[in-house]
Tab-separated table of N, CA, C and O in Angstrom:
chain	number	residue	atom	x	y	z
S	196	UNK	N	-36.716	-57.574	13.698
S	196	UNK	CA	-36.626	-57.121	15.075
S	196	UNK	C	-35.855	-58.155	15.903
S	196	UNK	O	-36.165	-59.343	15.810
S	197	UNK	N	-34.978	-57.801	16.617
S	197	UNK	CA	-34.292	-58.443	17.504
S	197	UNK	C	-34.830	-58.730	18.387
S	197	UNK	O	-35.547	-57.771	18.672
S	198	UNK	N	-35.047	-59.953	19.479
S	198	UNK	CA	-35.520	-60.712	20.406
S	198	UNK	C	-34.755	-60.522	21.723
S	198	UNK	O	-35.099	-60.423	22.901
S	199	UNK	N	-33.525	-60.508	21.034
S	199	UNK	CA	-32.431	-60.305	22.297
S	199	UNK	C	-31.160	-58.955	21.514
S	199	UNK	O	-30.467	-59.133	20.512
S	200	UNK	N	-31.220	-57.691	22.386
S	200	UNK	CA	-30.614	-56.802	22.016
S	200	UNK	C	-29.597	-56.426	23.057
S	200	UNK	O	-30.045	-56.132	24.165
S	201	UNK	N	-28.395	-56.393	22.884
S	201	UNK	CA	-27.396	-56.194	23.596
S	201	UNK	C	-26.424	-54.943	23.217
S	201	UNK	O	-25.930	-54.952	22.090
S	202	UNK	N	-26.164	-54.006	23.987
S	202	UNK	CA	-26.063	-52.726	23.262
S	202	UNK	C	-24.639	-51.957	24.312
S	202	UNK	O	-24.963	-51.140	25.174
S	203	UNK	N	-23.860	-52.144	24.214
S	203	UNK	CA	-22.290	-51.523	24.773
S	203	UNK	C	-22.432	-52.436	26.190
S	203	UNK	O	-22.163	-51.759	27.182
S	204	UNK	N	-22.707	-53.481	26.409
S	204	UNK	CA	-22.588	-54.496	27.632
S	204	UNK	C	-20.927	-54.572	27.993
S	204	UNK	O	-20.022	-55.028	27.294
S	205	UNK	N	-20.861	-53.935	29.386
S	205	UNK	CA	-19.375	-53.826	29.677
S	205	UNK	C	-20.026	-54.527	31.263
S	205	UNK	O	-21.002	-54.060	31.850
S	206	UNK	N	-19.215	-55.726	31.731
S	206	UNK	CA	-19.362	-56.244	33.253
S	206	UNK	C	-18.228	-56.396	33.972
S	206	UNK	O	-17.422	-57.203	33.508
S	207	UNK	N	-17.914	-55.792	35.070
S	207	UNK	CA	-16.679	-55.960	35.684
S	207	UNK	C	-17.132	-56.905	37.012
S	207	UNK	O	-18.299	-57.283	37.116
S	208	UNK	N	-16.159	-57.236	37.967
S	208	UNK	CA	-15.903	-57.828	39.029
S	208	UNK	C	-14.882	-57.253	39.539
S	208	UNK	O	-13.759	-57.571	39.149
S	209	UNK	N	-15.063	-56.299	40.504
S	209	UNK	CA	-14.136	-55.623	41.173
S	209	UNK	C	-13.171	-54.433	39.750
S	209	UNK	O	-13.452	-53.649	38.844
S	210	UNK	N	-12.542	-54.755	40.105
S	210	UNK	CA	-11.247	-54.020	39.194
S	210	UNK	C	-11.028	-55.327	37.632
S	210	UNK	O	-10.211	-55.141	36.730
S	211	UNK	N	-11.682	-56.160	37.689
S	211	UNK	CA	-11.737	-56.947	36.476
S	211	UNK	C	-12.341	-56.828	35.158
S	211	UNK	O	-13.554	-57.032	35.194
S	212	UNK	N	-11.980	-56.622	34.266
S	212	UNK	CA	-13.339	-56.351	33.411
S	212	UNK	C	-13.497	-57.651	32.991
S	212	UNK	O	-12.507	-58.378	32.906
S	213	UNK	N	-15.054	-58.216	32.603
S	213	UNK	CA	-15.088	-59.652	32.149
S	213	UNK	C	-15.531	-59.206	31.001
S	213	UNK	O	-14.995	-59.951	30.181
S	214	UNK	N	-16.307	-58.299	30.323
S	214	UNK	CA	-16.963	-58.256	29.320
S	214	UNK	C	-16.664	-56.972	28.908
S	214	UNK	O	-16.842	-56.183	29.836
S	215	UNK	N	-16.209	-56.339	27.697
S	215	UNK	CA	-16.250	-55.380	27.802
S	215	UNK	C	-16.883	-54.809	25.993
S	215	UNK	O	-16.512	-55.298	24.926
S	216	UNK	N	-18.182	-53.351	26.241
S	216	UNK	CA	-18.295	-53.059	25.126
S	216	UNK	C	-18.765	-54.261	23.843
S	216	UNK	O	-18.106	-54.485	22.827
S	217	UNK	N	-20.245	-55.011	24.281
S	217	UNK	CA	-20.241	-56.112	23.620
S	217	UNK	C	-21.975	-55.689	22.902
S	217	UNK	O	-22.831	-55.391	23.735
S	218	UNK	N	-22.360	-55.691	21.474
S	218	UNK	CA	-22.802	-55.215	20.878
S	218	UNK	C	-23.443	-56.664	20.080
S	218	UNK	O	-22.773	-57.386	19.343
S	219	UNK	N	-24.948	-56.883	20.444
S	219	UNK	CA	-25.379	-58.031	19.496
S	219	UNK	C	-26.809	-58.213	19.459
S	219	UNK	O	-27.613	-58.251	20.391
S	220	UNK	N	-26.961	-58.305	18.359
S	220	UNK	CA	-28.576	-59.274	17.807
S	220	UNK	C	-28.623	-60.381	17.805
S	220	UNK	O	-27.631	-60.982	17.391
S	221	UNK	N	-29.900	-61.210	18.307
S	221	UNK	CA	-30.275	-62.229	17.854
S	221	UNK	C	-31.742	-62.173	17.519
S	221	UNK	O	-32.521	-61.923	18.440
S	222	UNK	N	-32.284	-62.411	16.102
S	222	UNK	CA	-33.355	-61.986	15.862
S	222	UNK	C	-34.513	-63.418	16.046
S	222	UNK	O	-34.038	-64.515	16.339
S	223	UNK	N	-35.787	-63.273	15.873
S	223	UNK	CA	-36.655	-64.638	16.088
S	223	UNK	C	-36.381	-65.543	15.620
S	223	UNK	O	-36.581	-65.357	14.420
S	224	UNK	N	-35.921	-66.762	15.809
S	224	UNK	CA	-35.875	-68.566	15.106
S	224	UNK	C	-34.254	-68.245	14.826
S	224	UNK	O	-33.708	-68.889	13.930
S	225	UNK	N	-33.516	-67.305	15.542
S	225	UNK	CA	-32.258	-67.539	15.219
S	225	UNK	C	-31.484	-68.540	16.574
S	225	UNK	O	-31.675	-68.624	17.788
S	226	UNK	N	-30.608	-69.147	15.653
S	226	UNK	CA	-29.893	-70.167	17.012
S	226	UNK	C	-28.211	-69.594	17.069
S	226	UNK	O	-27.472	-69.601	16.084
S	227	UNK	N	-27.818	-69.118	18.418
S	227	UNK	CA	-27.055	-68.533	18.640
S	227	UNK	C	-25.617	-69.720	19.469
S	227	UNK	O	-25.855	-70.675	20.209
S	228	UNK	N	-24.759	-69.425	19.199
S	228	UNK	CA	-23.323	-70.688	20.357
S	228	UNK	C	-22.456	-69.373	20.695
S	228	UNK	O	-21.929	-68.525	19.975
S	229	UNK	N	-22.531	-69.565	22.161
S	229	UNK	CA	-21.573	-68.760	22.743
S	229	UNK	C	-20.660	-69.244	23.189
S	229	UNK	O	-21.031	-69.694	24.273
S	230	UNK	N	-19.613	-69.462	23.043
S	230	UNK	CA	-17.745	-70.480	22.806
S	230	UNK	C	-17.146	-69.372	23.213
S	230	UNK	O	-17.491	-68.209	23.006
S	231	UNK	N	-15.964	-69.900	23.977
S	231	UNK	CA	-14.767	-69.350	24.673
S	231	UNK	C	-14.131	-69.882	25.180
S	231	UNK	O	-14.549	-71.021	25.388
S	232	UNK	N	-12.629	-69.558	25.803
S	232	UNK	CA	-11.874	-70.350	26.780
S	232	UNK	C	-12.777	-69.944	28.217
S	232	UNK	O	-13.776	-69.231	28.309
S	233	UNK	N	-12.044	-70.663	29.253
S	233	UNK	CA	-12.679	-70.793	30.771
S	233	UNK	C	-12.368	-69.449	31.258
S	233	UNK	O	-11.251	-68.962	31.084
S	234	UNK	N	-13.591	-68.646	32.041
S	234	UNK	CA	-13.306	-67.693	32.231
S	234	UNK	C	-13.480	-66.321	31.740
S	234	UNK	O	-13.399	-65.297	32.417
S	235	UNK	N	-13.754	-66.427	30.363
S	235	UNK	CA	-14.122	-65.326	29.303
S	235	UNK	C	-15.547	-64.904	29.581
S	235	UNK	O	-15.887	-64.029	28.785
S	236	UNK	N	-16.287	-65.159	30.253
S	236	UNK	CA	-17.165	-63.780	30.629
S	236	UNK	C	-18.762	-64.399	29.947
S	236	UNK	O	-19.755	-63.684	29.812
S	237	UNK	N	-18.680	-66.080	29.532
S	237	UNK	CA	-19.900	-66.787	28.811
S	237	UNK	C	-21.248	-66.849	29.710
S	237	UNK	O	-22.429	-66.618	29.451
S	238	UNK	N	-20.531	-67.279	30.932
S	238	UNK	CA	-21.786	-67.812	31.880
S	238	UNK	C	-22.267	-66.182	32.489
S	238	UNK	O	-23.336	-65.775	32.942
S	239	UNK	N	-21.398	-65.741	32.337
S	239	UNK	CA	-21.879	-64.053	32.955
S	239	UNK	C	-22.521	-63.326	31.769
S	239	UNK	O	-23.129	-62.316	32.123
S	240	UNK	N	-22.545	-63.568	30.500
S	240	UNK	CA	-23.297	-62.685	29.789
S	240	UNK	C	-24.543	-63.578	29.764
S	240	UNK	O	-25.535	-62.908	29.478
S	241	UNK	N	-24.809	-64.863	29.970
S	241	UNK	CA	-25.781	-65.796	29.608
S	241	UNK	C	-27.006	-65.296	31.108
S	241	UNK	O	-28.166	-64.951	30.884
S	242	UNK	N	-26.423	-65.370	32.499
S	242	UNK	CA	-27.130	-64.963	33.591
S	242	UNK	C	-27.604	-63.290	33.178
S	242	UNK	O	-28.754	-62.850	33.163
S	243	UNK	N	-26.373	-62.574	32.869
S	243	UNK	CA	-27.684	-61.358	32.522
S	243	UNK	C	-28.352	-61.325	31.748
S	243	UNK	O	-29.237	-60.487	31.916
S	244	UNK	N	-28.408	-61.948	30.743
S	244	UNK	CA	-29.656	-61.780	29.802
S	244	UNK	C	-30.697	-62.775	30.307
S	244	UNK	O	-31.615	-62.780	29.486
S	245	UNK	N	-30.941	-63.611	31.302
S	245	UNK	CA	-31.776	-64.306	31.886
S	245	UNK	C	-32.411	-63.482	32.983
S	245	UNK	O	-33.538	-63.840	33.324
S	246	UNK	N	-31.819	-62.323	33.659
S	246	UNK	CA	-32.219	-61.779	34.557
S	246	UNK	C	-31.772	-62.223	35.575
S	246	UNK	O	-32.409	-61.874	36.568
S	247	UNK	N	-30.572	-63.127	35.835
S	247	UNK	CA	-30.396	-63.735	37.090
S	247	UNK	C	-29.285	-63.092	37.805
S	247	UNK	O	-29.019	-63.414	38.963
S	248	UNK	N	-28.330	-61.795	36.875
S	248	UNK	CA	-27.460	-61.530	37.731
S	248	UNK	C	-27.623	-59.763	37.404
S	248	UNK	O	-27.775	-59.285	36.280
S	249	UNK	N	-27.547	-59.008	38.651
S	249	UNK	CA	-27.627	-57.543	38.594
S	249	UNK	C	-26.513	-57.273	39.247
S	249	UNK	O	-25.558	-57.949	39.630
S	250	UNK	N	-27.018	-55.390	39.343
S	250	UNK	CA	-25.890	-54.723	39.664
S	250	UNK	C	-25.188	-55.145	41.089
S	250	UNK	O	-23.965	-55.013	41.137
S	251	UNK	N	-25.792	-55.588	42.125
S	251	UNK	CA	-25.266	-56.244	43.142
S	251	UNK	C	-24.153	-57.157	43.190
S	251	UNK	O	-23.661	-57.630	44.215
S	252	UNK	N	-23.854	-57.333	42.201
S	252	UNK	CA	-22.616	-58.501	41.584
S	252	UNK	C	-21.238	-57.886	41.038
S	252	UNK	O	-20.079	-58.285	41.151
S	253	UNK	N	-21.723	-56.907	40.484
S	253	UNK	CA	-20.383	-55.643	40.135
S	253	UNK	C	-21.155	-54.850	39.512
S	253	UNK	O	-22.186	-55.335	39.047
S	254	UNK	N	-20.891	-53.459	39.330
S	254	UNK	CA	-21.147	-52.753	38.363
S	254	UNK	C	-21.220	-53.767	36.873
S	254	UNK	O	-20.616	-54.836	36.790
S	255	UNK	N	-21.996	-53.244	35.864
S	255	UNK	CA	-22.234	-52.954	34.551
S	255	UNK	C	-22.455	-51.813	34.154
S	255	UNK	O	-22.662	-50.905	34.960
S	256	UNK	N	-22.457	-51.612	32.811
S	256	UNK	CA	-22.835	-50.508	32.321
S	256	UNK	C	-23.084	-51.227	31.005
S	256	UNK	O	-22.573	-52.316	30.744
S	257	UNK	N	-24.440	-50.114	29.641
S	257	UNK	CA	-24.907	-50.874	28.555
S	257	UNK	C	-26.465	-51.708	28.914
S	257	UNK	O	-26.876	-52.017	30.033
S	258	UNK	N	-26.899	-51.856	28.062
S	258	UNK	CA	-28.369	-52.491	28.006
S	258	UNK	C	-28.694	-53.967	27.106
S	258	UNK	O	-28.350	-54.178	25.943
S	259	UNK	N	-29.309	-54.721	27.838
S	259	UNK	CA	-29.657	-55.814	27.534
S	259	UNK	C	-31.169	-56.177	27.404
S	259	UNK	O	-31.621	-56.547	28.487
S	260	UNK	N	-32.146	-56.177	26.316
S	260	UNK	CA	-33.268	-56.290	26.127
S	260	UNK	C	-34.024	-58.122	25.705
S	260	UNK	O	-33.411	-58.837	24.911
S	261	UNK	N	-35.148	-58.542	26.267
S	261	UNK	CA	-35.145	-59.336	25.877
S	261	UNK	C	-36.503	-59.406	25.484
S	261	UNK	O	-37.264	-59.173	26.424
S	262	UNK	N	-37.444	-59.820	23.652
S	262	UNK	CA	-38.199	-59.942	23.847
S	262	UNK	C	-39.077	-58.626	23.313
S	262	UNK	O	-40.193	-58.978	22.931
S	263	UNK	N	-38.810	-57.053	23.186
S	263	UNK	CA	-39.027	-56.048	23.419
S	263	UNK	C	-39.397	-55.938	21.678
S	263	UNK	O	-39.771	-54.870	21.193
């Protein structure tokens, strides 16, 4: 069972897409590195799966579970 389920996660900013269509498991005692250049959409997939950033920020669309 996955801990953290991420399931067609698409996040825009205005007319931007930062994330688009992003599909992932991480199951219990797994250790995960999220790497990219500056800008690629890291710190924004990391705040939604913390709960710290919603739809008030841009649209999303897709589901992010944590825990479940």
């Amino acid at each position: 069972m996955a801990m953290i389920r991420i399931e067609g996660f698409t996040k825009r900013y205005g007319g931007r897409v930062v994330l688009r269509d992003l599909h992932l498991d991480v199951g219990r005692g797994e250790t995960l590195v999220v790497m990219g250049a500056s800008g690629c959409g890291k710190s924004t997939l990391l705040r939604h799966v913390a709960g710290l950033e919603h739809d008030e920020t841009g649209p999303f669309e897709g589901r992010i579970t944590v825990g479940e």
